[in-house]
Amino acid sequence: MPTYTKKKKPETEVLTAQHFVECFSCAEPANYHCKTCSVRLCEKCKMQHGTRNLTKDHVVPTLSEYLAEVKSQMVTPRKIKRNLKEEQQEIQSDCIPTLLKLTEVEKSKKENISIKVKETKRQIEEHLERVIAQFRDWKEETISDLEKEETIAKNVIDNIINDTEKQIDQLHMRCNEIDDTLKLSNNALEGYMCKNLHKNKPEPIQSSYQVSEFCPGEMDKEQFQTMFGKPPSISLQ
């Protein structure tokens, strides 16, 4: 069976095939790459590219620089693994400890809120008792003042009743005196001087009073807050 031997190409030909890249504008080997136009340029065309008004500001690195940049940006399995390991290390050494610390801080805040709310509730209860006691004092004072006025008014009325009853007794006595006088003889009545009732007629004295009605007051929320105090609140920031 005949054997075939693969003919080896000359080294210069291999290098030429591997490294020769034509210029976008001509057939000369390209040494540059315009990143703005995404084309390869030879030395001569690169010079012309930099003198034209439309292309003079383009970024044109050497072809080797451009290929090195592209290679550095290529995603390879090795690079992926390296990035994943770096990410895992950052998670374990930084992210998780930071979040655990944050969790402990937030738990502490939660506990502090409970303590503060408990203390505030106690203060509200004590303040409410003081307000109730103050209302109770106002009630007792109001009732006491009303009862004093009641006593004064009753005393005035009692005095009027006593004076009136005295006048009634005097009138009864006068009537009895008149009965006795009418039983006398005509001779006995001579020289008797009658009292002028119109001049001595008693004038009744009457009291006038008025007990005003109790009008319970109403308190809206704003008035209540002014008296009781501004309610506490919890604000999250």
PDB file of C-alpha atoms in Angstrom:
ATOM      1  CA  MET A   1       0.000   0.000   0.000  1.00  0.00           C
ATOM      2  CA  PRO A   2       1.525   3.306  -1.036  1.00  0.00           C
ATOM      3  CA  THR A   3       2.260   5.899   1.648  1.00  0.00           C
ATOM      4  CA  TYR A   4       1.816   9.634   1.314  1.00  0.00           C
ATOM      5  CA  THR A   5       3.941  12.214   3.033  1.00  0.00           C
ATOM      6  CA  LYS A   6       2.422  15.627   3.701  1.00  0.00           C
ATOM      7  CA  LYS A   7       4.617  18.307   2.230  1.00  0.00           C
ATOM      8  CA  LYS A   8       5.681  20.857   4.856  1.00  0.00           C
ATOM      9  CA  LYS A   9       5.241  24.486   3.894  1.00  0.00           C
ATOM     10  CA  PRO A  10       8.178  26.845   4.221  1.00  0.00           C
ATOM     11  CA  GLU A  11       8.329  28.659   7.540  1.00  0.00           C
ATOM     12  CA  THR A  12       8.118  32.057   5.853  1.00  0.00           C
ATOM     13  CA  GLU A  13       4.946  31.002   4.082  1.00  0.00           C
ATOM     14  CA  VAL A  14       3.403  29.838   7.365  1.00  0.00           C
ATOM     15  CA  LEU A  15       4.238  33.089   9.081  1.00  0.00           C
ATOM     16  CA  THR A  16       2.918  35.063   6.165  1.00  0.00           C
ATOM     17  CA  ALA A  17      -0.360  33.111   6.163  1.00  0.00           C
ATOM     18  CA  GLN A  18      -0.751  33.505   9.905  1.00  0.00           C
ATOM     19  CA  HIS A  19       0.095  37.195  10.209  1.00  0.00           C
ATOM     20  CA  PHE A  20      -0.769  38.790   6.903  1.00  0.00           C
ATOM     21  CA  VAL A  21      -4.001  40.854   7.098  1.00  0.00           C
ATOM     22  CA  GLU A  22      -4.943  43.052   4.189  1.00  0.00           C
ATOM     23  CA  CYS A  23      -5.642  46.729   4.521  1.00  0.00           C
ATOM     24  CA  PHE A  24      -9.272  47.773   4.155  1.00  0.00           C
ATOM     25  CA  SER A  25      -8.410  50.361   1.512  1.00  0.00           C
ATOM     26  CA  CYS A  26      -5.633  48.544  -0.367  1.00  0.00           C
ATOM     27  CA  ALA A  27      -3.945  45.161  -0.589  1.00  0.00           C
ATOM     28  CA  GLU A  28      -1.030  46.072   1.636  1.00  0.00           C
ATOM     29  CA  PRO A  29      -0.529  44.355   5.000  1.00  0.00           C
ATOM     30  CA  ALA A  30      -2.542  46.052   7.735  1.00  0.00           C
ATOM     31  CA  ASN A  31      -0.754  47.232  10.866  1.00  0.00           C
ATOM     32  CA  TYR A  32      -3.529  49.326  12.434  1.00  0.00           C
ATOM     33  CA  HIS A  33      -7.177  49.008  13.311  1.00  0.00           C
ATOM     34  CA  CYS A  34      -9.644  51.902  13.388  1.00  0.00           C
ATOM     35  CA  LYS A  35     -11.948  51.265  16.346  1.00  0.00           C
ATOM     36  CA  THR A  36     -14.378  53.928  15.155  1.00  0.00           C
ATOM     37  CA  CYS A  37     -14.790  52.517  11.647  1.00  0.00           C
ATOM     38  CA  SER A  38     -13.996  48.894  12.612  1.00  0.00           C
ATOM     39  CA  VAL A  39     -11.555  48.533   9.657  1.00  0.00           C
ATOM     40  CA  ARG A  40      -7.873  47.544   9.360  1.00  0.00           C
ATOM     41  CA  LEU A  41      -5.408  49.956   7.807  1.00  0.00           C
ATOM     42  CA  CYS A  42      -1.857  49.854   6.532  1.00  0.00           C
ATOM     43  CA  GLU A  43       0.736  52.485   7.426  1.00  0.00           C
ATOM     44  CA  LYS A  44      -0.027  54.675   4.426  1.00  0.00           C
ATOM     45  CA  CYS A  45      -3.813  54.490   4.724  1.00  0.00           C
ATOM     46  CA  LYS A  46      -3.568  55.110   8.429  1.00  0.00           C
ATOM     47  CA  MET A  47      -1.740  58.365   7.725  1.00  0.00           C
ATOM     48  CA  GLN A  48      -4.408  59.375   5.210  1.00  0.00           C
ATOM     49  CA  HIS A  49      -7.121  58.323   7.665  1.00  0.00           C
ATOM     50  CA  GLY A  50      -5.722  60.727  10.197  1.00  0.00           C
ATOM     51  CA  THR A  51      -5.629  63.690   7.809  1.00  0.00           C
ATOM     52  CA  ARG A  52      -9.225  63.552   6.578  1.00  0.00           C
ATOM     53  CA  ASN A  53     -11.690  65.817   8.374  1.00  0.00           C
ATOM     54  CA  LEU A  54     -14.242  63.049   8.836  1.00  0.00           C
ATOM     55  CA  THR A  55     -11.777  60.533  10.276  1.00  0.00           C
ATOM     56  CA  LYS A  56      -8.959  62.533  11.836  1.00  0.00           C
ATOM     57  CA  ASP A  57     -10.409  62.133  15.351  1.00  0.00           C
ATOM     58  CA  HIS A  58     -10.875  58.366  15.103  1.00  0.00           C
ATOM     59  CA  VAL A  59      -9.144  56.046  17.550  1.00  0.00           C
ATOM     60  CA  VAL A  60      -6.590  53.986  15.584  1.00  0.00           C
ATOM     61  CA  PRO A  61      -4.360  51.734  17.747  1.00  0.00           C
ATOM     62  CA  THR A  62      -1.874  49.283  16.272  1.00  0.00           C
ATOM     63  CA  LEU A  63      -3.293  45.971  15.231  1.00  0.00           C
ATOM     64  CA  SER A  64      -1.390  44.137  17.960  1.00  0.00           C
ATOM     65  CA  GLU A  65      -2.716  46.534  20.607  1.00  0.00           C
ATOM     66  CA  TYR A  66      -6.243  46.096  19.339  1.00  0.00           C
ATOM     67  CA  LEU A  67      -5.968  42.281  19.268  1.00  0.00           C
ATOM     68  CA  ALA A  68      -4.529  42.299  22.805  1.00  0.00           C
ATOM     69  CA  GLU A  69      -7.466  44.437  23.967  1.00  0.00           C
ATOM     70  CA  VAL A  70      -9.957  42.109  22.287  1.00  0.00           C
ATOM     71  CA  LYS A  71      -8.259  39.099  23.814  1.00  0.00           C
ATOM     72  CA  SER A  72      -8.396  40.634  27.277  1.00  0.00           C
ATOM     73  CA  GLN A  73     -12.134  41.149  26.860  1.00  0.00           C
ATOM     74  CA  MET A  74     -12.826  37.610  25.673  1.00  0.00           C
ATOM     75  CA  VAL A  75     -14.756  35.439  28.144  1.00  0.00           C
ATOM     76  CA  THR A  76     -13.024  32.108  28.604  1.00  0.00           C
ATOM     77  CA  PRO A  77     -13.884  29.221  30.966  1.00  0.00           C
ATOM     78  CA  ARG A  78     -10.761  30.014  32.951  1.00  0.00           C
ATOM     79  CA  LYS A  79     -11.743  33.642  33.281  1.00  0.00           C
ATOM     80  CA  ILE A  80     -15.307  32.666  34.221  1.00  0.00           C
ATOM     81  CA  LYS A  81     -14.022  30.385  36.982  1.00  0.00           C
ATOM     82  CA  ARG A  82     -11.684  33.085  38.249  1.00  0.00           C
ATOM     83  CA  ASN A  83     -14.505  35.623  38.331  1.00  0.00           C
ATOM     84  CA  LEU A  84     -16.796  33.152  40.086  1.00  0.00           C
ATOM     85  CA  LYS A  85     -14.176  32.396  42.730  1.00  0.00           C
ATOM     86  CA  GLU A  86     -13.602  36.113  43.284  1.00  0.00           C
ATOM     87  CA  GLU A  87     -17.362  36.641  43.589  1.00  0.00           C
ATOM     88  CA  GLN A  88     -17.673  33.735  46.036  1.00  0.00           C
ATOM     89  CA  GLN A  89     -14.799  35.060  48.138  1.00  0.00           C
ATOM     90  CA  GLU A  90     -16.343  38.533  48.215  1.00  0.00           C
ATOM     91  CA  ILE A  91     -19.707  37.066  49.270  1.00  0.00           C
ATOM     92  CA  GLN A  92     -18.165  34.995  52.063  1.00  0.00           C
ATOM     93  CA  SER A  93     -15.674  37.576  53.339  1.00  0.00           C
ATOM     94  CA  ASP A  94     -17.653  40.789  52.875  1.00  0.00           C
ATOM     95  CA  CYS A  95     -21.310  40.552  51.865  1.00  0.00           C
ATOM     96  CA  ILE A  96     -22.514  37.904  54.330  1.00  0.00           C
ATOM     97  CA  PRO A  97     -20.619  39.326  57.370  1.00  0.00           C
ATOM     98  CA  THR A  98     -21.888  42.804  56.533  1.00  0.00           C
ATOM     99  CA  LEU A  99     -25.491  41.599  56.273  1.00  0.00           C
ATOM    100  CA  LEU A 100     -25.165  39.564  59.483  1.00  0.00           C
ATOM    101  CA  LYS A 101     -23.889  42.642  61.277  1.00  0.00           C
ATOM    102  CA  LEU A 102     -26.742  44.676  59.811  1.00  0.00           C
ATOM    103  CA  THR A 103     -29.212  42.034  61.007  1.00  0.00           C
ATOM    104  CA  GLU A 104     -27.869  42.281  64.549  1.00  0.00           C
ATOM    105  CA  VAL A 105     -28.111  46.065  64.415  1.00  0.00           C
ATOM    106  CA  GLU A 106     -31.719  45.881  63.207  1.00  0.00           C
ATOM    107  CA  LYS A 107     -32.597  43.348  65.922  1.00  0.00           C
ATOM    108  CA  SER A 108     -31.125  45.734  68.466  1.00  0.00           C
ATOM    109  CA  LYS A 109     -33.220  48.549  67.024  1.00  0.00           C
ATOM    110  CA  LYS A 110     -36.302  46.351  67.259  1.00  0.00           C
ATOM    111  CA  GLU A 111     -35.582  45.595  70.918  1.00  0.00           C
ATOM    112  CA  ASN A 112     -34.959  49.278  71.639  1.00  0.00           C
ATOM    113  CA  ILE A 113     -38.264  50.199  69.993  1.00  0.00           C
ATOM    114  CA  SER A 114     -40.087  47.720  72.255  1.00  0.00           C
ATOM    115  CA  ILE A 115     -38.364  49.156  75.340  1.00  0.00           C
ATOM    116  CA  LYS A 116     -39.123  52.729  74.292  1.00  0.00           C
ATOM    117  CA  VAL A 117     -42.753  51.956  73.445  1.00  0.00           C
ATOM    118  CA  LYS A 118     -43.217  50.200  76.790  1.00  0.00           C
ATOM    119  CA  GLU A 119     -41.801  53.217  78.629  1.00  0.00           C
ATOM    120  CA  THR A 120     -43.940  55.601  76.561  1.00  0.00           C
ATOM    121  CA  LYS A 121     -47.081  53.560  77.332  1.00  0.00           C
ATOM    122  CA  ARG A 122     -46.253  53.793  81.027  1.00  0.00           C
ATOM    123  CA  GLN A 123     -45.852  57.550  80.728  1.00  0.00           C
ATOM    124  CA  ILE A 124     -49.175  57.828  78.899  1.00  0.00           C
ATOM    125  CA  GLU A 125     -50.934  55.787  81.579  1.00  0.00           C
ATOM    126  CA  GLU A 126     -49.448  57.953  84.348  1.00  0.00           C
ATOM    127  CA  HIS A 127     -50.348  61.130  82.478  1.00  0.00           C
ATOM    128  CA  LEU A 128     -53.885  59.851  81.948  1.00  0.00           C
ATOM    129  CA  GLU A 129     -54.220  59.216  85.672  1.00  0.00           C
ATOM    130  CA  ARG A 130     -53.048  62.769  86.344  1.00  0.00           C
ATOM    131  CA  VAL A 131     -55.541  64.147  83.833  1.00  0.00           C
ATOM    132  CA  ILE A 132     -58.341  62.052  85.342  1.00  0.00           C
ATOM    133  CA  ALA A 133     -57.324  63.244  88.823  1.00  0.00           C
ATOM    134  CA  GLN A 134     -57.365  66.820  87.563  1.00  0.00           C
ATOM    135  CA  PHE A 135     -60.837  66.343  86.093  1.00  0.00           C
ATOM    136  CA  ARG A 136     -61.904  64.715  89.352  1.00  0.00           C
ATOM    137  CA  ASP A 137     -60.592  67.724  91.291  1.00  0.00           C
ATOM    138  CA  TRP A 138     -62.433  70.045  88.918  1.00  0.00           C
ATOM    139  CA  LYS A 139     -65.575  67.983  89.446  1.00  0.00           C
ATOM    140  CA  GLU A 140     -65.281  68.106  93.233  1.00  0.00           C
ATOM    141  CA  GLU A 141     -64.541  71.830  93.144  1.00  0.00           C
ATOM    142  CA  THR A 142     -67.500  72.506  90.848  1.00  0.00           C
ATOM    143  CA  ILE A 143     -69.892  70.444  92.984  1.00  0.00           C
ATOM    144  CA  SER A 144     -68.549  72.047  96.163  1.00  0.00           C
ATOM    145  CA  ASP A 145     -69.092  75.550  94.741  1.00  0.00           C
ATOM    146  CA  LEU A 146     -72.592  74.560  93.637  1.00  0.00           C
ATOM    147  CA  GLU A 147     -73.418  73.163  97.073  1.00  0.00           C
ATOM    148  CA  LYS A 148     -72.156  76.368  98.727  1.00  0.00           C
ATOM    149  CA  GLU A 149     -74.383  78.425  96.491  1.00  0.00           C
ATOM    150  CA  GLU A 150     -77.231  76.026  97.310  1.00  0.00           C
ATOM    151  CA  THR A 151     -76.683  76.594 101.050  1.00  0.00           C
ATOM    152  CA  ILE A 152     -76.603  80.375 100.625  1.00  0.00           C
ATOM    153  CA  ALA A 153     -79.762  80.340  98.511  1.00  0.00           C
ATOM    154  CA  LYS A 154     -81.599  78.092 100.999  1.00  0.00           C
ATOM    155  CA  ASN A 155     -80.556  80.316 103.908  1.00  0.00           C
ATOM    156  CA  VAL A 156     -81.958  83.346 102.120  1.00  0.00           C
ATOM    157  CA  ILE A 157     -85.212  81.504 101.467  1.00  0.00           C
ATOM    158  CA  ASP A 158     -85.344  80.265 105.087  1.00  0.00           C
ATOM    159  CA  ASN A 159     -84.981  83.846 106.311  1.00  0.00           C
ATOM    160  CA  ILE A 160     -87.814  84.927 104.045  1.00  0.00           C
ATOM    161  CA  ILE A 161     -89.962  82.031 105.294  1.00  0.00           C
ATOM    162  CA  ASN A 162     -89.212  82.928 108.937  1.00  0.00           C
ATOM    163  CA  ASP A 163     -90.066  86.586 108.382  1.00  0.00           C
ATOM    164  CA  THR A 164     -93.234  85.610 106.547  1.00  0.00           C
ATOM    165  CA  GLU A 165     -94.299  83.195 109.301  1.00  0.00           C
ATOM    166  CA  LYS A 166     -93.717  85.963 111.886  1.00  0.00           C
ATOM    167  CA  GLN A 167     -95.936  88.279 109.894  1.00  0.00           C
ATOM    168  CA  ILE A 168     -98.581  85.562 109.712  1.00  0.00           C
ATOM    169  CA  ASP A 169     -98.443  85.101 113.480  1.00  0.00           C
ATOM    170  CA  GLN A 170     -98.780  88.844 113.950  1.00  0.00           C
ATOM    171  CA  LEU A 171    -101.788  88.926 111.679  1.00  0.00           C
ATOM    172  CA  HIS A 172    -103.396  86.036 113.555  1.00  0.00           C
ATOM    173  CA  MET A 173    -102.856  87.917 116.796  1.00  0.00           C
ATOM    174  CA  ARG A 174    -104.408  91.026 115.265  1.00  0.00           C
ATOM    175  CA  CYS A 175    -107.430  89.049 114.162  1.00  0.00           C
ATOM    176  CA  ASN A 176    -107.865  87.695 117.691  1.00  0.00           C
ATOM    177  CA  GLU A 177    -107.470  91.203 119.036  1.00  0.00           C
ATOM    178  CA  ILE A 178    -110.180  92.400 116.663  1.00  0.00           C
ATOM    179  CA  ASP A 179    -112.487  89.566 117.796  1.00  0.00           C
ATOM    180  CA  ASP A 180    -112.001  90.578 121.397  1.00  0.00           C
ATOM    181  CA  THR A 181    -112.604  94.245 120.572  1.00  0.00           C
ATOM    182  CA  LEU A 182    -115.807  93.472 118.685  1.00  0.00           C
ATOM    183  CA  LYS A 183    -117.207  91.812 121.800  1.00  0.00           C
ATOM    184  CA  LEU A 184    -116.945  95.075 123.788  1.00  0.00           C
ATOM    185  CA  SER A 185    -119.956  97.316 124.401  1.00  0.00           C
ATOM    186  CA  ASN A 186    -120.446 100.505 122.497  1.00  0.00           C
ATOM    187  CA  ASN A 187    -119.516 102.580 125.564  1.00  0.00           C
ATOM    188  CA  ALA A 188    -116.338 100.568 125.889  1.00  0.00           C
ATOM    189  CA  LEU A 189    -115.495 101.197 122.273  1.00  0.00           C
ATOM    190  CA  GLU A 190    -115.560 104.968 122.749  1.00  0.00           C
ATOM    191  CA  GLY A 191    -112.160 106.396 122.441  1.00  0.00           C
ATOM    192  CA  TYR A 192    -110.828 103.196 120.893  1.00  0.00           C
ATOM    193  CA  MET A 193    -108.494 104.048 118.088  1.00  0.00           C
ATOM    194  CA  CYS A 194    -108.441 101.578 115.212  1.00  0.00           C
ATOM    195  CA  LYS A 195    -105.190 100.776 113.599  1.00  0.00           C
ATOM    196  CA  ASN A 196    -104.924 101.662 109.953  1.00  0.00           C
ATOM    197  CA  LEU A 197    -104.381  98.312 108.268  1.00  0.00           C
ATOM    198  CA  HIS A 198    -103.401  99.936 105.017  1.00  0.00           C
ATOM    199  CA  LYS A 199    -100.521 101.673 106.703  1.00  0.00           C
ATOM    200  CA  ASN A 200     -99.400  98.608 108.607  1.00  0.00           C
ATOM    201  CA  LYS A 201    -100.242  95.978 106.009  1.00  0.00           C
ATOM    202  CA  PRO A 202     -97.278  93.639 105.578  1.00  0.00           C
ATOM    203  CA  GLU A 203     -95.630  93.440 102.206  1.00  0.00           C
ATOM    204  CA  PRO A 204     -94.690  89.865 101.221  1.00  0.00           C
ATOM    205  CA  ILE A 205     -91.090  89.300 100.247  1.00  0.00           C
ATOM    206  CA  GLN A 206     -90.413  86.694  97.619  1.00  0.00           C
ATOM    207  CA  SER A 207     -87.127  85.234  96.546  1.00  0.00           C
ATOM    208  CA  SER A 208     -86.139  84.774  92.979  1.00  0.00           C
ATOM    209  CA  TYR A 209     -83.721  82.046  91.988  1.00  0.00           C
ATOM    210  CA  GLN A 210     -82.513  80.168  88.957  1.00  0.00           C
ATOM    211  CA  VAL A 211     -80.422  77.014  88.847  1.00  0.00           C
ATOM    212  CA  SER A 212     -78.647  77.007  85.512  1.00  0.00           C
ATOM    213  CA  GLU A 213     -78.491  73.744  83.602  1.00  0.00           C
ATOM    214  CA  PHE A 214     -75.254  71.834  83.356  1.00  0.00           C
ATOM    215  CA  CYS A 215     -74.012  71.991  79.781  1.00  0.00           C
ATOM    216  CA  PRO A 216     -71.420  69.276  79.164  1.00  0.00           C
ATOM    217  CA  GLY A 217     -68.635  70.555  76.952  1.00  0.00           C
ATOM    218  CA  GLU A 218     -67.364  68.712  73.937  1.00  0.00           C
ATOM    219  CA  MET A 219     -63.726  68.409  73.003  1.00  0.00           C
ATOM    220  CA  ASP A 220     -62.514  67.802  69.485  1.00  0.00           C
ATOM    221  CA  LYS A 221     -59.306  65.967  68.666  1.00  0.00           C
ATOM    222  CA  GLU A 222     -57.202  69.131  68.391  1.00  0.00           C
ATOM    223  CA  GLN A 223     -58.409  70.446  71.746  1.00  0.00           C
ATOM    224  CA  PHE A 224     -57.847  67.056  73.343  1.00  0.00           C
ATOM    225  CA  GLN A 225     -54.274  66.900  72.003  1.00  0.00           C
ATOM    226  CA  THR A 226     -53.640  70.431  73.283  1.00  0.00           C
ATOM    227  CA  MET A 227     -54.770  69.415  76.758  1.00  0.00           C
ATOM    228  CA  PHE A 228     -53.557  65.801  76.885  1.00  0.00           C
ATOM    229  CA  GLY A 229     -50.385  66.222  74.851  1.00  0.00           C
ATOM    230  CA  LYS A 230     -49.106  65.369  71.396  1.00  0.00           C
ATOM    231  CA  PRO A 231     -49.386  61.626  70.808  1.00  0.00           C
ATOM    232  CA  PRO A 232     -46.071  59.806  70.323  1.00  0.00           C
ATOM    233  CA  SER A 233     -45.233  58.146  67.011  1.00  0.00           C
ATOM    234  CA  ILE A 234     -42.594  55.923  65.430  1.00  0.00           C
ATOM    235  CA  SER A 235     -40.953  57.122  62.227  1.00  0.00           C
ATOM    236  CA  LEU A 236     -38.883  54.767  60.111  1.00  0.00           C
ATOM    237  CA  GLN A 237     -35.975  56.282  58.201  1.00  0.00           C
TER     238      GLN A 237
END
